[in-house]
Amino acid sequence: MSRTYELNIYCEDKPALKLMLDAAGYDDYVDASFDALDLSDQGSEAVIDTMLEREGSLPLTLYFESLEGRQECERCLADGELALRLERRDFDSKIWQTAWEEKEENFETDHFVVMVDDAPPTATAKHILKIRSQGAFGSGQHATTKAILRLMETERPSSPSACLDVGTGTGILAIAAEKLGYTQVVATDIEETAIASAQGNRSLNHASFSLILGSLPEGQQQFDLIVSNILPPVINNMLDDFFRRLKPGGRVILAGFNEANAATVHQDAQDAGFAFATQVSERGWLASAFDKPILRLGLY
């Protein structure tokens, strides 16, 4: 049975800690977040309250596939001059495989019904999104997916219109974009397993969107809508690219973060040039929409 090894790092000088982690190659930390994958909602809220009461802030969190990997990171931290407090936790890795799923098999939004592929058929006028559950990418039923779908369905694409889904995972958002009427949909992911999962779901839903292994499509094409359901550190690293690849007047919808991350994500997006539009919440997880101004510094 494989284990996942968690390291929570508390430090009063978070910017300096981030610089040290980045320099050591540990740039996949989760900032100001506590996912508590193996706890109930009430349990995770209790842990967060305890952390805030005791520390005044939430930690930076790293996850490792081996105990040795975590220990190596701890040795790197010990070589620095920052005052740190470390907390260690490990849990069954299979939790990751179900962390992105809700307890119910199907869920609905105003315009979509999301269902696993072996669920019984349902009579509805809504768009049906069938998703095969595949490992860490789940079945598209995590609260972040619900939240981002709720924002996507408020969009009214013109024709022609293009949508880019970055970090597609199961492909659920790309499938939804096609059903909403986007005439060109491109989905990307850096994981080959995610591409394979999205390919299967593309066929299952008789969709035709393009799939690309990588972060962004080559070239300079701009899109009317960009959607991305990924972790906050990755969002932050890609905001400038999102701004560049979005048409003036276009919209980016970001998800994959919780209420503890919201202020940081929103500030980073505005620093990149975006204007906040709206957001929705699902069980403490957020999806936020930002617009690219038609004019920026007097330039189109």
Coordinates of N, CA and C in Angstrom, one line a residue, residues 9 69 93 104 128 130 167 175 229 231 284:
I9 N 4.9 23.6 6.5 CA 6.0 24.4 6.9 C 5.5 25.8 7.4
G69 N 12.0 11.3 0.2 CA 11.9 12.6 -0.5 C 11.6 13.7 0.5
S93 N -2.2 6.7 -0.1 CA -2.2 7.5 -1.4 C -3.5 7.3 -2.2
E104 N -22.0 11.9 -4.1 CA -23.0 11.5 -5.0 C -22.5 11.1 -6.4
I128 N -25.7 16.8 -21.0 CA -25.2 15.7 -20.2 C -23.7 15.6 -20.5
K130 N -20.8 13.0 -19.6 CA -20.4 11.7 -19.1 C -18.9 11.6 -18.9
G167 N -4.8 22.4 -18.3 CA -4.9 21.5 -17.2 C -6.2 20.7 -17.3
I175 N -15.3 19.5 -22.9 CA -16.6 19.0 -23.3 C -17.7 20.0 -23.1
N229 N -8.5 24.8 -14.1 CA -8.8 24.2 -12.8 C -7.5 23.6 -12.2
L231 N -3.8 24.0 -9.4 CA -3.4 24.5 -8.1 C -2.9 26.0 -8.1
G284 N -16.7 25.8 0.0 CA -15.5 26.4 0.4 C -14.5 26.5 -0.8

